[in-house]
Amino acid sequence: MHPCLGLSSCSILHTLFLTADKDVTMTEATYQAIAMIIYFVGMVAIGGWAYGRNHDLDDYMLAGRGLGPWVAALSAGASDMSGWLLMGLPGALYASGLVESWIAIGLTVGAWLNWRYVAPRLRTYTEVARNSITIPSFLDNRLHDDRHLLRWASGIIILVYFTFYVSSGMVAGGVFFENSFGMDYRLGMVLVAAITVVYTLVGGFLAVSYTDFVQGVMMVAALVMVPVVGVVSLGGPAQVIQAVHEVDPSYWAMIGSSVTLVGVVSSLAWGLGYFGQPHIIVRFMAIRNVSEARAGRRIGIGWMLFAVAGACATAVVGVAHYRRDPGALADPEAVFLALGQLLFHPLIAGFLLSAILAAIMSTVASQLLVTSSALIEDLYGVVTRKPVSSGKLVLYSRMSVAAIATVAALLAWERNDTILALVAFAWAGFGASFGPTVLLSLYWKRLTTVGAFAGMVTGAVVVMVWGNLSGGVFELYEILPGFVANLAVAIGVSLTRQPAPEVAEEFDRAVALASHRG
């Protein structure tokens, strides 16, 4: 399962506190609860602040295209990484060494390419293409799809996959509170769902973006603080390196006996997924102007480098401190949490707990809003033939957020592995179905509606089939064959006909405008 999909969120959090002191005092629990309450109040307050700034559907779904580079960059990062950044990556590096860092490398390169090549053109082209505010509506308008094939296909894909995706995040939230505070799983799940839904429903995209910004700051601050204090407590970098060498002399090797070429390629291929993640690339559409995309790229990749480096350093400090002793650290994926509780005052440890929750909630909020936009802007907007006022569309969008959250909560009411199994396909599914289509839409004038539709369907089908096969070449991560198949089919089918003159003219105008503004 992919890191950015909340990979192992449930399994990580299920055993999150196996390494924590079982006799946590009431004072410690109180401090941690205070930190949680401050965090929750802050999230709701941002939602209330954003409420008065939503005047129409464009404001609610895209913040009026007024995000600055800092908010856009950190919002994209926080909504992307989820709990994997603080738990899954440090745990894998703790258990197996730097050989597990290939996925992080692939993701970092993919994120840079996404900011460099998709962000500026998507920001401009979505305005040129009838001011599109969602990815499905952009594809529909970009190719002048009178039959709305692309809007229907992409809207349904988003609606189905993201509903289960949101559900998985709610499961993770419920397990988080169950294991950290002894709270009933369902009560914890409802609490996480309720807080996230409130600020998303009330404040829309603006609230989600600013809460993501705060959550992104919390995540990277936590990932820097824990290893820095850990290194100091162990006597300095030299002592840490020596301790790690004593535990595992091959810890720093990037290639190991258990790693194959297929495994490395599969890990690097995760980066391809960025081009097709609606909840990430929608941030590019909301940035103030094309010229700020460059600043956003630098900020976003800087944030990512600090975060990934902090996760790696946390694992190194964990190896040096716990020496991979199961008696000292039963679950490798709890290394970040265990070090945080060991090194910091309970109030600070409570904010570190909040950082984990922030990683979960930031992803859930983004997914809720994208799913709502697919339901109202992309599906309802096609079905209804009567003009609907902007105020009613915002109301319907808020209602759909509540409805989707309710369905997701019902799916999460009983912890069900089939939900997590479906989410495991989501990153590859979105990346292979939307990624090539978005890239071709932005960079190839000859793309046609039929070609884009055929490629999108092919990519989704290949991911579903390939992901259920095993052995030999099928060990390759399914996003790569799905991505390539989409590209080949979309190009092959599109070459059989010419795009309409107005489509080609619009493409030239968008490219020229992006170059001028950039």
Coordinates of C-alpha atoms in Angstrom, one line a residue:
M1 CA 0.0 0.0 0.0
H2 CA 1.3 3.4 -0.9
P3 CA 2.6 5.9 1.7
C4 CA 0.5 8.8 0.6
L5 CA -2.6 6.8 0.8
G6 CA -2.4 6.4 4.5
L7 CA -0.3 3.2 3.9
S8 CA -0.4 1.2 7.0
S9 CA -2.2 3.9 8.9
C10 CA -4.5 1.4 10.5
S11 CA -1.8 -1.2 11.3
I12 CA 0.6 1.4 12.4
L13 CA -1.8 3.0 14.8
H14 CA -3.2 -0.3 16.0
T15 CA 0.2 -1.1 17.6
L16 CA 1.2 2.5 18.1
F17 CA 1.6 2.4 21.8
L18 CA 3.0 -1.0 22.3
T19 CA 6.3 0.6 23.1
A20 CA 4.9 3.3 25.3
D21 CA 4.9 3.0 29.1
K22 CA 1.8 1.1 30.1
D23 CA 1.7 3.0 33.4
V24 CA 1.2 6.5 32.0
T25 CA 0.3 8.8 34.8
M26 CA -2.8 10.9 34.9
T27 CA -0.7 14.0 34.7
E28 CA 0.9 12.9 31.5
A29 CA -2.5 12.0 30.0
T30 CA -3.8 15.4 31.1
Y31 CA -1.0 17.2 29.4
Q32 CA -1.5 15.2 26.2
A33 CA -5.2 15.9 26.3
I34 CA -4.6 19.6 26.7
A35 CA -2.4 19.6 23.6
M36 CA -5.0 17.7 21.6
I37 CA -7.7 20.1 22.7
I38 CA -5.6 23.1 21.6
Y39 CA -5.1 21.5 18.3
F40 CA -8.7 20.7 17.7
V41 CA -9.9 24.2 18.7
G42 CA -7.3 25.7 16.3
M43 CA -8.6 23.7 13.4
V44 CA -12.2 24.6 14.1
A45 CA -11.2 28.3 14.5
I46 CA -9.6 28.3 11.1
G47 CA -12.8 26.8 9.6
G48 CA -14.8 29.7 11.2
W49 CA -12.4 32.3 9.9
A50 CA -12.7 30.9 6.4
Y51 CA -16.5 30.7 6.5
G52 CA -17.1 34.4 5.8
R53 CA -14.7 34.4 2.8
N54 CA -16.7 31.9 0.8
H55 CA -19.1 33.8 -1.5
D56 CA -19.6 31.4 -4.4
L57 CA -18.7 27.9 -5.6
D58 CA -15.3 29.1 -6.9
D59 CA -14.4 30.4 -3.4
Y60 CA -15.7 27.2 -1.7
M61 CA -14.0 24.8 -4.0
L62 CA -10.8 26.7 -5.0
A63 CA -10.4 29.6 -2.5
G64 CA -11.0 32.0 -5.4
R65 CA -7.7 31.0 -6.8
G66 CA -6.0 33.2 -4.2
L67 CA -3.6 30.9 -2.4
G68 CA -0.1 32.2 -1.8
P69 CA 2.9 29.9 -2.5
W70 CA 3.5 29.0 1.2
V71 CA 0.0 27.9 1.8
A72 CA -0.3 26.1 -1.6
A73 CA 3.0 24.3 -1.1
L74 CA 2.6 23.1 2.5
S75 CA -1.1 22.3 1.9
A76 CA -0.1 20.0 -1.0
G77 CA 2.6 18.4 1.1
A78 CA 0.4 17.8 4.1
S79 CA -2.6 16.4 2.2
D80 CA -0.2 14.1 0.3
M81 CA 1.9 12.5 3.0
S82 CA -0.6 11.3 5.6
G83 CA 0.6 9.2 8.6
W84 CA 3.2 7.4 6.5
L85 CA 5.7 10.2 6.9
L86 CA 5.7 10.1 10.7
M87 CA 5.2 6.3 11.2
G88 CA 5.6 4.1 8.1
L89 CA 8.9 5.6 6.7
P90 CA 10.8 5.8 10.0
G91 CA 9.6 2.3 10.9
A92 CA 10.8 0.8 7.6
L93 CA 14.1 2.6 7.9
Y94 CA 14.5 1.5 11.5
A95 CA 13.8 -2.2 10.7
S96 CA 15.7 -2.5 7.4
G97 CA 18.1 0.4 6.9
L98 CA 18.5 3.0 4.2
V99 CA 17.6 0.4 1.5
E100 CA 14.0 1.4 2.3
S101 CA 14.5 5.0 1.2
W102 CA 14.0 4.4 -2.5
I103 CA 10.3 5.1 -2.3
A104 CA 11.1 8.5 -0.5
I105 CA 13.5 9.3 -3.3
G106 CA 10.9 8.5 -6.0
L107 CA 8.3 10.6 -4.2
T108 CA 10.6 13.6 -3.9
V109 CA 11.6 13.5 -7.5
G110 CA 8.0 13.0 -8.6
A111 CA 6.8 15.9 -6.4
W112 CA 9.5 18.2 -8.0
L113 CA 8.5 17.2 -11.5
N114 CA 4.8 17.8 -10.6
W115 CA 5.5 21.3 -9.4
R116 CA 7.9 22.0 -12.3
Y117 CA 5.8 20.8 -15.3
V118 CA 2.2 20.5 -14.1
A119 CA 1.7 23.4 -11.8
P120 CA 2.3 26.4 -14.1
R121 CA 0.4 25.1 -17.1
L122 CA -2.5 23.7 -15.1
R123 CA -2.9 27.0 -13.3
T124 CA -3.2 28.8 -16.6
Y125 CA -5.0 26.3 -18.7
T126 CA -7.8 25.8 -16.1
E127 CA -8.6 29.5 -16.4
V128 CA -8.5 29.4 -20.2
A129 CA -10.7 26.2 -20.3
R130 CA -13.9 28.0 -19.1
N131 CA -12.5 28.6 -15.6
S132 CA -12.5 25.0 -14.6
I133 CA -12.4 24.4 -10.9
T134 CA -12.0 20.6 -10.8
I135 CA -9.8 18.1 -12.7
P136 CA -12.8 16.4 -14.3
S137 CA -14.3 19.7 -15.5
F138 CA -10.9 20.8 -16.8
L139 CA -10.6 17.6 -18.9
D140 CA -14.2 18.1 -20.1
N141 CA -13.6 21.7 -21.1
R142 CA -10.1 21.2 -22.4
L143 CA -11.2 18.7 -25.0
H144 CA -14.7 20.3 -25.6
D145 CA -16.3 17.0 -24.6
D146 CA -20.0 17.6 -25.5
R147 CA -20.9 14.1 -24.4
H148 CA -19.2 14.6 -21.0
L149 CA -17.5 11.1 -21.2
L150 CA -14.5 12.3 -19.3
R151 CA -16.4 14.2 -16.7
W152 CA -18.6 11.1 -16.0
A153 CA -15.7 8.7 -15.9
S154 CA -13.4 10.8 -13.8
G155 CA -16.2 11.9 -11.5
I156 CA -17.2 8.4 -10.8
I157 CA -13.6 7.2 -10.2
I158 CA -13.1 10.0 -7.7
L159 CA -16.4 9.5 -5.9
V160 CA -15.9 5.8 -5.5
Y161 CA -12.2 5.6 -4.6
F162 CA -12.1 8.7 -2.4
T163 CA -15.1 7.6 -0.3
F164 CA -13.2 4.5 0.7
Y165 CA -10.0 6.5 1.0
V166 CA -11.8 8.8 3.5
S167 CA -13.1 5.8 5.3
S168 CA -9.6 4.4 5.8
G169 CA -8.5 7.7 7.4
M170 CA -11.4 7.6 9.8
V171 CA -10.4 4.0 10.8
A172 CA -6.9 5.3 11.5
G173 CA -8.3 8.1 13.6
G174 CA -10.5 5.8 15.6
V175 CA -7.6 3.4 16.3
F176 CA -5.4 6.4 17.2
F177 CA -7.7 7.4 20.1
E178 CA -8.4 3.9 21.1
N179 CA -4.7 3.1 21.6
S180 CA -3.5 6.5 22.9
F181 CA -6.3 7.4 25.3
G182 CA -8.2 4.2 25.8
M183 CA -11.2 5.7 24.1
D184 CA -13.8 3.6 22.4
Y185 CA -12.8 3.0 18.7
R186 CA -16.1 4.3 17.4
L187 CA -16.1 7.4 19.6
G188 CA -12.6 8.3 18.5
M189 CA -13.5 7.8 14.9
V190 CA -16.5 10.0 15.2
L191 CA -14.5 12.7 17.0
V192 CA -11.9 12.8 14.2
A193 CA -14.6 12.7 11.6
A194 CA -16.7 15.4 13.2
I195 CA -13.8 17.9 13.7
T196 CA -12.6 17.3 10.1
V197 CA -16.1 17.6 8.6
V198 CA -16.9 20.8 10.6
Y199 CA -14.0 22.8 9.3
T200 CA -14.2 21.3 5.8
L201 CA -18.0 21.8 5.6
V202 CA -17.9 25.3 7.0
G203 CA -14.7 26.8 5.5
G204 CA -14.4 24.9 2.3
F205 CA -11.1 24.8 0.3
L206 CA -9.7 27.9 2.1
A207 CA -10.1 26.3 5.5
V208 CA -8.7 23.0 4.3
S209 CA -5.7 24.7 2.8
Y210 CA -4.9 26.8 5.9
T211 CA -5.4 23.9 8.3
D212 CA -3.2 21.8 6.0
F213 CA -0.6 24.6 6.2
V214 CA -0.7 24.5 10.0
Q215 CA -0.6 20.7 10.0
G216 CA 2.3 20.7 7.6
V217 CA 4.3 23.0 9.9
M218 CA 3.5 20.7 12.8
M219 CA 4.6 17.6 10.9
V220 CA 7.9 19.0 9.8
A221 CA 8.6 20.6 13.2
A222 CA 8.0 17.3 14.9
L223 CA 10.2 15.4 12.4
V224 CA 13.1 17.9 13.0
M225 CA 12.8 18.2 16.8
V226 CA 12.8 14.5 17.6
P227 CA 16.0 13.5 15.8
V228 CA 17.9 16.7 16.8
V229 CA 17.1 16.2 20.5
G230 CA 17.8 12.5 20.2
V231 CA 21.2 13.1 18.7
V232 CA 22.1 15.5 21.5
S233 CA 20.9 13.1 24.2
L234 CA 23.1 10.4 22.7
G235 CA 26.2 12.5 22.8
G236 CA 26.4 13.8 19.2
P237 CA 26.5 12.6 15.6
A238 CA 29.7 10.6 16.0
Q239 CA 28.3 8.6 18.8
V240 CA 25.0 8.0 16.9
I241 CA 26.9 6.8 13.8
Q242 CA 29.1 4.5 15.9
A243 CA 26.1 3.0 17.7
V244 CA 24.3 2.3 14.5
H245 CA 27.4 0.7 13.0
E246 CA 27.6 -1.6 16.0
V247 CA 24.0 -2.7 15.6
D248 CA 24.1 -3.1 11.8
P249 CA 27.3 -2.4 9.8
S250 CA 25.3 -2.6 6.5
Y251 CA 22.7 -0.1 7.7
W252 CA 23.8 2.7 5.3
A253 CA 23.8 0.5 2.1
M254 CA 21.2 1.5 -0.5
I255 CA 21.4 -1.9 -2.2
G256 CA 20.9 -5.1 -0.2
S257 CA 20.6 -8.8 -0.9
S258 CA 16.8 -8.6 -0.4
V259 CA 16.4 -5.8 -2.9
T260 CA 15.9 -6.6 -6.6
L261 CA 16.0 -4.3 -9.6
V262 CA 12.2 -4.7 -9.9
G263 CA 11.9 -3.6 -6.3
V264 CA 14.0 -0.5 -6.8
V265 CA 12.1 0.4 -10.0
S266 CA 8.8 -0.2 -8.3
S267 CA 9.8 2.1 -5.4
L268 CA 10.9 4.9 -7.7
A269 CA 7.7 4.5 -9.8
W270 CA 5.7 5.9 -6.8
G271 CA 6.7 9.3 -8.1
L272 CA 4.6 8.8 -11.2
G273 CA 1.5 8.9 -9.0
Y274 CA 1.7 12.6 -8.3
F275 CA 0.6 13.7 -11.8
G276 CA -2.8 12.1 -11.3
Q277 CA -3.7 12.8 -7.6
P278 CA -6.8 15.2 -7.7
H279 CA -6.4 16.3 -4.0
I280 CA -2.8 17.4 -4.7
I281 CA -2.8 19.0 -8.1
V282 CA -6.0 21.0 -7.3
R283 CA -3.6 23.1 -5.2
F284 CA -1.9 24.2 -8.4
M285 CA -5.2 25.4 -9.7
A286 CA -5.8 27.6 -6.6
I287 CA -2.4 29.3 -6.5
R288 CA -2.6 33.1 -7.1
N289 CA -0.7 33.2 -10.4
V290 CA 1.8 31.2 -12.5
S291 CA 4.8 33.2 -11.4
E292 CA 4.2 32.0 -7.8
A293 CA 4.4 28.4 -8.9
R294 CA 8.2 28.6 -8.9
A295 CA 8.2 29.8 -5.3
G296 CA 5.7 27.2 -4.4
R297 CA 7.9 24.5 -5.9
R298 CA 10.9 25.6 -3.9
I299 CA 8.9 25.8 -0.7
G300 CA 7.1 22.5 -1.2
I301 CA 10.3 20.6 -2.1
G302 CA 12.2 22.2 0.7
W303 CA 9.4 21.1 3.1
M304 CA 9.5 17.6 1.7
L305 CA 13.3 17.4 2.0
F306 CA 13.3 18.5 5.6
A307 CA 10.4 16.1 6.4
V308 CA 11.9 13.1 4.7
A309 CA 15.4 13.8 6.2
G310 CA 13.8 14.1 9.6
A311 CA 12.0 10.8 9.1
C312 CA 15.3 9.1 8.2
A313 CA 17.2 10.7 11.1
T314 CA 14.4 9.6 13.5
A315 CA 15.0 6.0 12.4
V316 CA 18.8 6.4 12.8
V317 CA 18.4 7.8 16.3
G318 CA 15.9 5.0 17.1
V319 CA 18.4 2.3 16.0
A320 CA 21.1 3.9 18.1
H321 CA 18.9 4.2 21.1
Y322 CA 16.8 1.0 21.1
R323 CA 19.4 -1.1 19.2
R324 CA 16.5 -3.0 17.5
D325 CA 15.7 -4.7 20.8
P326 CA 12.1 -6.0 20.7
G327 CA 11.9 -5.7 24.4
A328 CA 12.7 -2.0 24.2
L329 CA 10.7 -1.2 21.0
A330 CA 8.1 -3.9 20.1
D331 CA 6.9 -2.1 17.0
P332 CA 9.4 -0.4 14.7
E333 CA 6.7 1.8 13.3
A334 CA 6.2 3.4 16.7
V335 CA 9.8 4.7 16.8
F336 CA 8.8 8.3 16.2
L337 CA 6.2 8.2 19.0
A338 CA 8.4 6.3 21.4
L339 CA 11.3 8.8 21.1
G340 CA 8.9 11.7 21.4
Q341 CA 7.5 10.4 24.7
L342 CA 11.0 9.6 25.9
L343 CA 12.7 12.9 25.1
F344 CA 10.1 15.5 25.7
H345 CA 7.8 16.9 28.4
P346 CA 4.3 15.3 28.2
L347 CA 2.8 18.6 26.9
I348 CA 5.3 18.6 24.0
A349 CA 4.7 14.9 23.5
G350 CA 1.0 15.7 23.2
F351 CA 1.7 18.0 20.3
L352 CA 3.8 15.3 18.7
L353 CA 0.7 13.1 19.0
S354 CA -1.2 15.9 17.4
A355 CA 1.2 15.9 14.5
I356 CA 0.4 12.3 13.8
L357 CA -3.3 13.2 13.9
A358 CA -2.7 16.2 11.8
A359 CA -1.2 14.0 9.1
I360 CA -4.3 11.8 9.1
M361 CA -6.8 14.7 9.2
S362 CA -5.1 16.8 6.5
T363 CA -5.5 14.0 4.0
V364 CA -9.1 13.2 5.0
A365 CA -10.1 16.8 4.7
S366 CA -8.6 17.2 1.2
Q367 CA -10.3 14.0 0.0
L368 CA -13.7 15.0 1.4
L369 CA -13.6 18.3 -0.6
V370 CA -12.4 16.7 -3.8
T371 CA -15.1 14.0 -3.5
S372 CA -17.7 16.7 -2.9
S373 CA -16.6 18.6 -5.9
A374 CA -16.9 15.4 -8.0
L375 CA -20.4 14.9 -6.8
I376 CA -21.7 18.5 -7.2
E377 CA -19.5 20.2 -9.9
D378 CA -18.9 17.2 -12.1
L379 CA -21.8 14.8 -11.8
Y380 CA -24.7 17.0 -10.5
G381 CA -23.6 19.8 -12.8
V382 CA -23.9 17.5 -15.8
V383 CA -27.2 15.9 -14.8
T384 CA -29.1 19.1 -14.0
R385 CA -30.3 21.1 -17.0
K386 CA -31.6 24.1 -15.0
P387 CA -29.3 27.0 -13.9
V388 CA -28.6 26.8 -10.2
S389 CA -27.5 29.8 -8.1
S390 CA -24.0 30.0 -6.7
G391 CA -25.4 30.1 -3.2
K392 CA -27.3 26.9 -3.7
L393 CA -24.3 25.2 -5.2
V394 CA -22.2 26.0 -2.1
L395 CA -25.1 24.7 0.1
Y396 CA -25.3 21.5 -2.0
S397 CA -21.5 21.1 -1.7
R398 CA -21.6 21.4 2.1
M399 CA -24.4 18.9 2.2
S400 CA -22.4 16.5 0.0
V401 CA -19.4 16.8 2.4
A402 CA -21.7 15.7 5.3
A403 CA -23.2 12.9 3.2
I404 CA -19.9 11.5 2.0
A405 CA -18.5 11.7 5.5
T406 CA -21.5 9.8 6.8
V407 CA -21.1 7.0 4.2
A408 CA -17.4 6.8 4.9
A409 CA -18.0 6.6 8.7
L410 CA -20.6 3.8 8.1
L411 CA -18.0 1.9 6.1
A412 CA -15.4 2.5 8.9
W413 CA -17.9 1.6 11.7
E414 CA -16.6 -2.0 11.8
R415 CA -12.9 -2.2 11.0
N416 CA -12.7 -4.0 7.7
D417 CA -9.5 -5.0 6.0
T418 CA -11.3 -5.0 2.6
I419 CA -11.5 -1.2 2.9
L420 CA -7.7 -0.9 3.4
A421 CA -7.1 -3.4 0.6
L422 CA -9.1 -1.2 -1.8
V423 CA -7.3 1.9 -0.7
A424 CA -4.0 0.1 -1.5
F425 CA -4.9 0.5 -5.2
A426 CA -5.9 4.1 -5.0
W427 CA -2.5 5.8 -5.5
A428 CA -1.8 3.6 -8.5
G429 CA -5.4 3.9 -9.7
F430 CA -5.4 7.7 -9.7
G431 CA -1.9 7.9 -10.9
A432 CA -2.4 5.6 -13.9
S433 CA -5.8 6.8 -14.9
F434 CA -5.4 10.6 -14.4
G435 CA -1.7 11.2 -14.6
P436 CA -1.0 10.5 -18.3
T437 CA -4.3 12.2 -19.2
V438 CA -3.3 15.4 -17.3
L439 CA 0.2 15.5 -18.8
L440 CA -1.1 15.0 -22.4
S441 CA -3.8 17.6 -21.9
L442 CA -1.2 20.1 -20.9
Y443 CA 1.6 19.2 -23.4
W444 CA 0.1 17.6 -26.5
K445 CA -2.2 19.5 -28.8
R446 CA -3.3 16.3 -30.7
L447 CA -5.1 14.7 -27.7
T448 CA -8.7 13.9 -28.4
T449 CA -11.7 13.2 -26.2
V450 CA -11.9 9.5 -27.4
G451 CA -8.2 9.1 -26.9
A452 CA -8.2 10.5 -23.4
F453 CA -11.2 8.5 -22.4
A454 CA -9.8 5.2 -23.8
G455 CA -6.4 5.9 -22.1
M456 CA -8.0 6.7 -18.8
V457 CA -10.1 3.5 -18.7
T458 CA -7.1 1.4 -19.9
G459 CA -4.9 2.8 -17.1
A460 CA -7.5 2.0 -14.4
V461 CA -8.2 -1.5 -15.8
V462 CA -4.5 -2.4 -16.0
V463 CA -3.9 -1.3 -12.4
M464 CA -6.9 -3.4 -11.2
V465 CA -5.8 -6.5 -13.1
W466 CA -2.1 -6.2 -12.6
G467 CA -2.5 -5.6 -8.8
N468 CA -4.3 -8.8 -8.4
L469 CA -1.6 -10.9 -10.1
S470 CA 1.7 -12.0 -8.5
G471 CA 5.0 -13.6 -9.3
G472 CA 7.6 -12.7 -11.9
V473 CA 7.0 -9.5 -13.8
F474 CA 3.8 -9.0 -11.9
E475 CA 5.8 -8.1 -8.8
L476 CA 6.4 -4.7 -10.6
Y477 CA 4.3 -2.0 -9.0
E478 CA 1.1 -1.7 -11.0
I479 CA 1.3 2.0 -11.5
L480 CA 4.1 1.7 -14.0
P481 CA 2.3 -0.7 -16.5
G482 CA -0.9 1.2 -16.0
F483 CA 0.7 4.5 -16.7
V484 CA 2.5 3.3 -19.8
A485 CA -0.7 1.6 -21.1
N486 CA -2.7 4.8 -20.6
L487 CA -0.1 6.8 -22.6
A488 CA 0.1 4.3 -25.4
V489 CA -3.6 3.9 -25.9
A490 CA -4.4 7.7 -25.5
I491 CA -1.7 8.6 -28.1
G492 CA -2.6 5.7 -30.5
V493 CA -6.3 6.5 -30.5
S494 CA -5.8 10.3 -30.7
L495 CA -3.6 9.9 -33.8
T496 CA -6.6 8.5 -35.7
R497 CA -8.3 11.9 -35.9
Q498 CA -7.6 15.6 -35.6
P499 CA -8.8 17.7 -32.7
A500 CA -11.3 20.4 -33.5
P501 CA -9.7 23.8 -34.6
E502 CA -11.1 25.6 -31.6
V503 CA -9.4 23.0 -29.3
A504 CA -6.1 23.5 -31.0
E505 CA -6.4 27.3 -30.8
E506 CA -7.3 27.2 -27.1
F507 CA -4.2 25.0 -26.5
D508 CA -1.9 27.5 -28.2
R509 CA -3.4 30.3 -26.2
A510 CA -3.0 28.5 -22.9
V511 CA 0.6 27.6 -23.7
A512 CA 1.5 31.2 -24.7
L513 CA -0.2 32.6 -21.7
A514 CA 1.7 30.2 -19.3
S515 CA 5.0 31.1 -21.0
H516 CA 4.2 34.9 -20.7
R517 CA 3.2 34.8 -17.1
G518 CA 6.0 32.4 -16.1

